[in-house]
Short mmCIF file of N, CA, C and O in Angstrom, two decimals:
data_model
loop_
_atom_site.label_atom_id
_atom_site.label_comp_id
_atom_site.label_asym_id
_atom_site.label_seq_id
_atom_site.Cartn_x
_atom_site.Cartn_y
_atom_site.Cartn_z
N UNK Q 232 21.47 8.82 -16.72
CA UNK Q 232 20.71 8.84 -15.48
C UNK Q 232 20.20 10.25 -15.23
O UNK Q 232 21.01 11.18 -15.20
N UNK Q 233 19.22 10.41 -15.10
CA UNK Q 233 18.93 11.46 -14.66
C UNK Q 233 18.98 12.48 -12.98
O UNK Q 233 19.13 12.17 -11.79
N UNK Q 234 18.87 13.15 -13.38
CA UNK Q 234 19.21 13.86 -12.00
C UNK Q 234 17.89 14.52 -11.58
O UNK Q 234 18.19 15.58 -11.04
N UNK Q 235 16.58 14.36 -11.59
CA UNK Q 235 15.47 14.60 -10.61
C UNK Q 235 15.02 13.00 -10.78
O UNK Q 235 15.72 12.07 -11.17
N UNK Q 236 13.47 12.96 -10.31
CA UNK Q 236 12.82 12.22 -9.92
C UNK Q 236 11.22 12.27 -9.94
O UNK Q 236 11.10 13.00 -8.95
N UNK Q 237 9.85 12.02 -10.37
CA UNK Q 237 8.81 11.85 -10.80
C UNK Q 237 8.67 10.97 -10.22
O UNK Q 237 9.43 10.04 -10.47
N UNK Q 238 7.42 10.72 -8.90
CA UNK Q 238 6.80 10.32 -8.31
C UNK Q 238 5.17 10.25 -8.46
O UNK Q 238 4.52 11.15 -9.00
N UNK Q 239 4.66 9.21 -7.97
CA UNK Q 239 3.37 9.46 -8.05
C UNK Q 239 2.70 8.20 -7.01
O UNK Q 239 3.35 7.23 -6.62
N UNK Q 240 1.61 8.39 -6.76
CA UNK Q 240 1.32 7.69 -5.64
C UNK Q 240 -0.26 6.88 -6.10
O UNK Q 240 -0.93 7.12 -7.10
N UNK Q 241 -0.54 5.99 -5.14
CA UNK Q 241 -2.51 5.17 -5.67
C UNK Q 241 -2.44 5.04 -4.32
O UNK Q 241 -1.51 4.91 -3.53
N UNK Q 242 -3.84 5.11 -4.22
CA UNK Q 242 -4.86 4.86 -2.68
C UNK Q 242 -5.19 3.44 -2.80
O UNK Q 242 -6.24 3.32 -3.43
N UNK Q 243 -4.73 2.43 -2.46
CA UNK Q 243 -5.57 0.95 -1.94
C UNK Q 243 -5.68 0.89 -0.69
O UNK Q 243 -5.33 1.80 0.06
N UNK Q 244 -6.22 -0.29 -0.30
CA UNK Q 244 -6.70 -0.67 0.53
C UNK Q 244 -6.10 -2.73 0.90
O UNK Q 244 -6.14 -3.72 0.17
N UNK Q 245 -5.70 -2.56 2.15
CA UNK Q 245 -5.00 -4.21 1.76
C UNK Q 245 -6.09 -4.57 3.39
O UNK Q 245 -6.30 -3.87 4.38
N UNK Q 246 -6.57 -6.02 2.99
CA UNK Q 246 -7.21 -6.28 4.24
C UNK Q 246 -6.52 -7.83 5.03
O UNK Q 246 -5.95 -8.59 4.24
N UNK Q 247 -6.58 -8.19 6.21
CA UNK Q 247 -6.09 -9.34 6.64
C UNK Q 247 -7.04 -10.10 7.65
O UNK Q 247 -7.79 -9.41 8.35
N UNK Q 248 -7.06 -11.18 7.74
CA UNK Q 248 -7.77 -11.87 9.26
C UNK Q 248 -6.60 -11.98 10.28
O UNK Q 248 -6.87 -12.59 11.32
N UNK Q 249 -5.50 -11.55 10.14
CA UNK Q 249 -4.73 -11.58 10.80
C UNK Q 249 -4.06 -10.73 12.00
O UNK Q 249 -3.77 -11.07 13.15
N UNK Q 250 -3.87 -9.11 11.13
CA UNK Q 250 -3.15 -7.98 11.72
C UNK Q 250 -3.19 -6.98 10.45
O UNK Q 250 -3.45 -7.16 9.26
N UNK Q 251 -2.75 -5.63 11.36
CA UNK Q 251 -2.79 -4.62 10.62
C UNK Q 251 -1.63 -4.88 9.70
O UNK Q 251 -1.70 -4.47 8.54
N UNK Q 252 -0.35 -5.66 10.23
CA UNK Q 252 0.85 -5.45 9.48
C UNK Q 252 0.41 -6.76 8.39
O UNK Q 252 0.82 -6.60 7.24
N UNK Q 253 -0.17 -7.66 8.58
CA UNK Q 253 -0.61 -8.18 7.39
C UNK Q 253 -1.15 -8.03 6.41
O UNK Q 253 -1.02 -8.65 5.35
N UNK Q 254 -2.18 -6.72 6.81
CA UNK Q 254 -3.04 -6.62 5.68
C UNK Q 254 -1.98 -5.34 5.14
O UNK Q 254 -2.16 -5.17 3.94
N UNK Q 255 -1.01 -4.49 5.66
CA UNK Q 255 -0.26 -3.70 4.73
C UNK Q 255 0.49 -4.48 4.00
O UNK Q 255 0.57 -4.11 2.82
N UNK Q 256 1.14 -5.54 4.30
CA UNK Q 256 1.67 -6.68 3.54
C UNK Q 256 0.99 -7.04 1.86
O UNK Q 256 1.28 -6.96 0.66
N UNK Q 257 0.15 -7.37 2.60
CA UNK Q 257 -1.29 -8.00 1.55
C UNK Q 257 -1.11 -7.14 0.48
O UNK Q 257 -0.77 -7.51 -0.65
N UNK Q 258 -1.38 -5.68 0.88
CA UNK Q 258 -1.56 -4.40 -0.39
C UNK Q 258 -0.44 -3.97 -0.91
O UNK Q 258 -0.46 -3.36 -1.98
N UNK Q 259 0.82 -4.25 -0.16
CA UNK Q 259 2.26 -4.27 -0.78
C UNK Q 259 2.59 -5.49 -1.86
O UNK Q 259 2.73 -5.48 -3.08
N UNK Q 260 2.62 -6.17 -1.22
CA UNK Q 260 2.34 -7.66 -3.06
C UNK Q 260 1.63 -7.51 -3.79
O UNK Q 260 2.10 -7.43 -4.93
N UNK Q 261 0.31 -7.38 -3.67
CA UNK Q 261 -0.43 -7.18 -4.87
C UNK Q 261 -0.25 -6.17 -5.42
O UNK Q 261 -0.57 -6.29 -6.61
N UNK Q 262 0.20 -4.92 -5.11
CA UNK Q 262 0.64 -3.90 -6.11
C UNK Q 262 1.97 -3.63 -6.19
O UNK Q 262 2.53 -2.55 -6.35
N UNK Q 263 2.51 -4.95 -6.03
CA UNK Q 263 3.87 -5.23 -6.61
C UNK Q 263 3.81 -5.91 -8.07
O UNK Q 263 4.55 -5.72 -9.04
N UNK Q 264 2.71 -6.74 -7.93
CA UNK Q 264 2.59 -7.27 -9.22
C UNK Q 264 2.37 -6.19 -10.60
O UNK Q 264 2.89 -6.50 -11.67
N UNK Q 265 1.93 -5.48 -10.52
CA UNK Q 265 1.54 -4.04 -11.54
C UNK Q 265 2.50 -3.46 -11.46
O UNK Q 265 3.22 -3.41 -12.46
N UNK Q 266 2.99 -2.64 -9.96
CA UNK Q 266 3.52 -1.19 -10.51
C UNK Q 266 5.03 -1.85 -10.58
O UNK Q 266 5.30 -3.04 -10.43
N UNK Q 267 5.72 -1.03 -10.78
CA UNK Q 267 7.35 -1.06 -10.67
C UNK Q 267 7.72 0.44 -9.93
O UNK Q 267 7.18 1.55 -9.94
N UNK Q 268 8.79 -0.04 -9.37
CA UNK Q 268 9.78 1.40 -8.63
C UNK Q 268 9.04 1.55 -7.69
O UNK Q 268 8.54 2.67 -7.79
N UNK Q 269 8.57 0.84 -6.50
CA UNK Q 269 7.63 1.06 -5.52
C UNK Q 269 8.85 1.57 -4.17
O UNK Q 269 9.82 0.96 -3.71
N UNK Q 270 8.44 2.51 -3.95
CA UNK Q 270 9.37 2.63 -2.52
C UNK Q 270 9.00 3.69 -1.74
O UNK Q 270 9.59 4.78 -1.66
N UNK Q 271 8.09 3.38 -1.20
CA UNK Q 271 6.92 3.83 0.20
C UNK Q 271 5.36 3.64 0.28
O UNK Q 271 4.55 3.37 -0.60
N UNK Q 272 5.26 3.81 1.22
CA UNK Q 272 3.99 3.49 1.72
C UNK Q 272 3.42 4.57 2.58
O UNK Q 272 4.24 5.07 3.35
N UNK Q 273 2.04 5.11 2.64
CA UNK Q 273 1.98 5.40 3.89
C UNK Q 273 0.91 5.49 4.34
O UNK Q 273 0.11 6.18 3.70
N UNK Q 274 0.42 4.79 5.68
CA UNK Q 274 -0.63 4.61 6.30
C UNK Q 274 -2.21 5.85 6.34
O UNK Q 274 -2.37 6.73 7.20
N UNK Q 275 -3.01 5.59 5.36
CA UNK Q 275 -3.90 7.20 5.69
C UNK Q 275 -5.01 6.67 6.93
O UNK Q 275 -5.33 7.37 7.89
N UNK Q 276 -5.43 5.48 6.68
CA UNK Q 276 -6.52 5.07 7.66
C UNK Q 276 -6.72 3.86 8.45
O UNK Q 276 -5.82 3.27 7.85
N UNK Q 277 -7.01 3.24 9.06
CA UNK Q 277 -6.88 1.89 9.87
C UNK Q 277 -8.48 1.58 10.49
O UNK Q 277 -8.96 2.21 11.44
N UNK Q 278 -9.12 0.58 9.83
CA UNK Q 278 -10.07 0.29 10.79
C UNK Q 278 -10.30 -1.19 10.25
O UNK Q 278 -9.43 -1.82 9.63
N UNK Q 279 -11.73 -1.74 10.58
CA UNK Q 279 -12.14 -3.23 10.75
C UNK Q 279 -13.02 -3.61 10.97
O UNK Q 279 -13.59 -2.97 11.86
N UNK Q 280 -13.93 -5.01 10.32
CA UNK Q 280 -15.11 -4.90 10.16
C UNK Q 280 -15.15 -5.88 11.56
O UNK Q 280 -14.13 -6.50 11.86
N UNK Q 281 -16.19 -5.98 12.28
CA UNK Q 281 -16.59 -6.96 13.23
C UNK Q 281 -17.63 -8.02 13.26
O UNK Q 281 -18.81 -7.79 12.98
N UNK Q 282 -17.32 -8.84 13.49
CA UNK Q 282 -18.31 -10.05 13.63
C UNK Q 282 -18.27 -10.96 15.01
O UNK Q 282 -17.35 -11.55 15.58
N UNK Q 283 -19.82 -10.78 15.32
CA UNK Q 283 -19.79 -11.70 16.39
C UNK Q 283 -18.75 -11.00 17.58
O UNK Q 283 -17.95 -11.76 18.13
N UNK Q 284 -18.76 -9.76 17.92
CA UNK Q 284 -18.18 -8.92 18.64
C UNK Q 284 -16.58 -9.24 18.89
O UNK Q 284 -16.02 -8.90 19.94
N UNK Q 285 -15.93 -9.91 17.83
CA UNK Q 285 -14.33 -10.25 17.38
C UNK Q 285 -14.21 -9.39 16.28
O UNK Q 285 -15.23 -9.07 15.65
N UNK Q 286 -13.02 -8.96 15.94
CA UNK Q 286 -12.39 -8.61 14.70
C UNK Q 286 -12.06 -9.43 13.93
O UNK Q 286 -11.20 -10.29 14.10
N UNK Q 287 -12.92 -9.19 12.71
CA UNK Q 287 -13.38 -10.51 11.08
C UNK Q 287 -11.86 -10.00 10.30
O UNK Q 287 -10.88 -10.64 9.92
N UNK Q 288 -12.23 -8.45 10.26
CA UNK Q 288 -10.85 -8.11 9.16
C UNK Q 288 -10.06 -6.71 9.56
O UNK Q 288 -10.64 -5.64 9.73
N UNK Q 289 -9.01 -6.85 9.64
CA UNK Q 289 -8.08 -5.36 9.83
C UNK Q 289 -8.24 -5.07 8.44
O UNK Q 289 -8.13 -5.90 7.53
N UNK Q 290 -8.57 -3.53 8.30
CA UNK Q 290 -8.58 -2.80 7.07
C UNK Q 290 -7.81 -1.95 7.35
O UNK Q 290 -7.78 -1.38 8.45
N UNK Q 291 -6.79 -1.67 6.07
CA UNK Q 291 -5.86 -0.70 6.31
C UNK Q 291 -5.58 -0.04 4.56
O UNK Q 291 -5.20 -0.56 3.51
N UNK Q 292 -5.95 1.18 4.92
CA UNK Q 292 -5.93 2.41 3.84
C UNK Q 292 -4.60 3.10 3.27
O UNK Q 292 -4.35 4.21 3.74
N UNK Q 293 -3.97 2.74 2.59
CA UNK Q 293 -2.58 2.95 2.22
C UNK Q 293 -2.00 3.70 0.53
O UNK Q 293 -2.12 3.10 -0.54
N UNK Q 294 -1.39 5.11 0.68
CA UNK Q 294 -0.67 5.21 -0.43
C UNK Q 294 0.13 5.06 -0.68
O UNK Q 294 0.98 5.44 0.13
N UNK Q 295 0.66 4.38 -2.01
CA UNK Q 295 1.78 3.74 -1.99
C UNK Q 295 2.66 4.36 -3.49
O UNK Q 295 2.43 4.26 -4.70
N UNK Q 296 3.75 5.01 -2.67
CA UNK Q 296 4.32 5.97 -3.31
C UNK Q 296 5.06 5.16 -4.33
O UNK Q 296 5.55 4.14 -3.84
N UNK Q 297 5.37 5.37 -6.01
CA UNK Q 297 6.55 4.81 -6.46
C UNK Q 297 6.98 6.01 -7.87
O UNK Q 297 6.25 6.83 -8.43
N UNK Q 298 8.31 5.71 -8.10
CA UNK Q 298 8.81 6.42 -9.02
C UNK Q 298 8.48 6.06 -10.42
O UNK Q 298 8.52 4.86 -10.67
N UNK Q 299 8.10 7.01 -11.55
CA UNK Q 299 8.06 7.08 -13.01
C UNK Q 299 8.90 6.63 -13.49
O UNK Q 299 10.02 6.98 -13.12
N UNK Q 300 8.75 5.70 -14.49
CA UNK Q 300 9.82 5.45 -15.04
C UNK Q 300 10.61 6.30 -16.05
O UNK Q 300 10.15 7.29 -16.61
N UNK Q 301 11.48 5.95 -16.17
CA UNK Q 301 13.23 6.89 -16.63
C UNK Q 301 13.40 7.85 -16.03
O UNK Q 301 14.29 8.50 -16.57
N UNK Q 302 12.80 8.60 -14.68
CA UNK Q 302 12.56 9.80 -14.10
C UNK Q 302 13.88 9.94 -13.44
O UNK Q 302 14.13 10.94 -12.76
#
């Protein structure tokens, strides 16, 4: 086992018709499927497209921190 740690992080973007916490949801599964060792997140931006003067989609801008492997 090693004794440091190698991190590295990606910029997505997860969107929802629902809520902000859905669409971070959204971008947490799908880049569950790819990366491995995922353990953080963190919010860089929050906004949403409009239609028909309602909110169509929460957009939410997220890096999502995870560890290298054997690190």
């Amino acid at each position: 086992m090693s004794d440091h740690h190698v991190y590295k992080k990606v910029e997505v973007v997860g969107s929802s018709k629902k809520s902000i916490e859905d669409a971070i949801e959204n971008a947490i599964a799908e880049c569950s499927k790819n990366l491995r060792k995922i353990e953080w997140f963190e919010v860089q931006e929050t906004r949403g497209h409009v239609v028909d003067g309602k909110v169509g989609h929460y957009q939410v801008v997220l890096k999502i921190g995870f560890r290298i492997e054997n690190s």
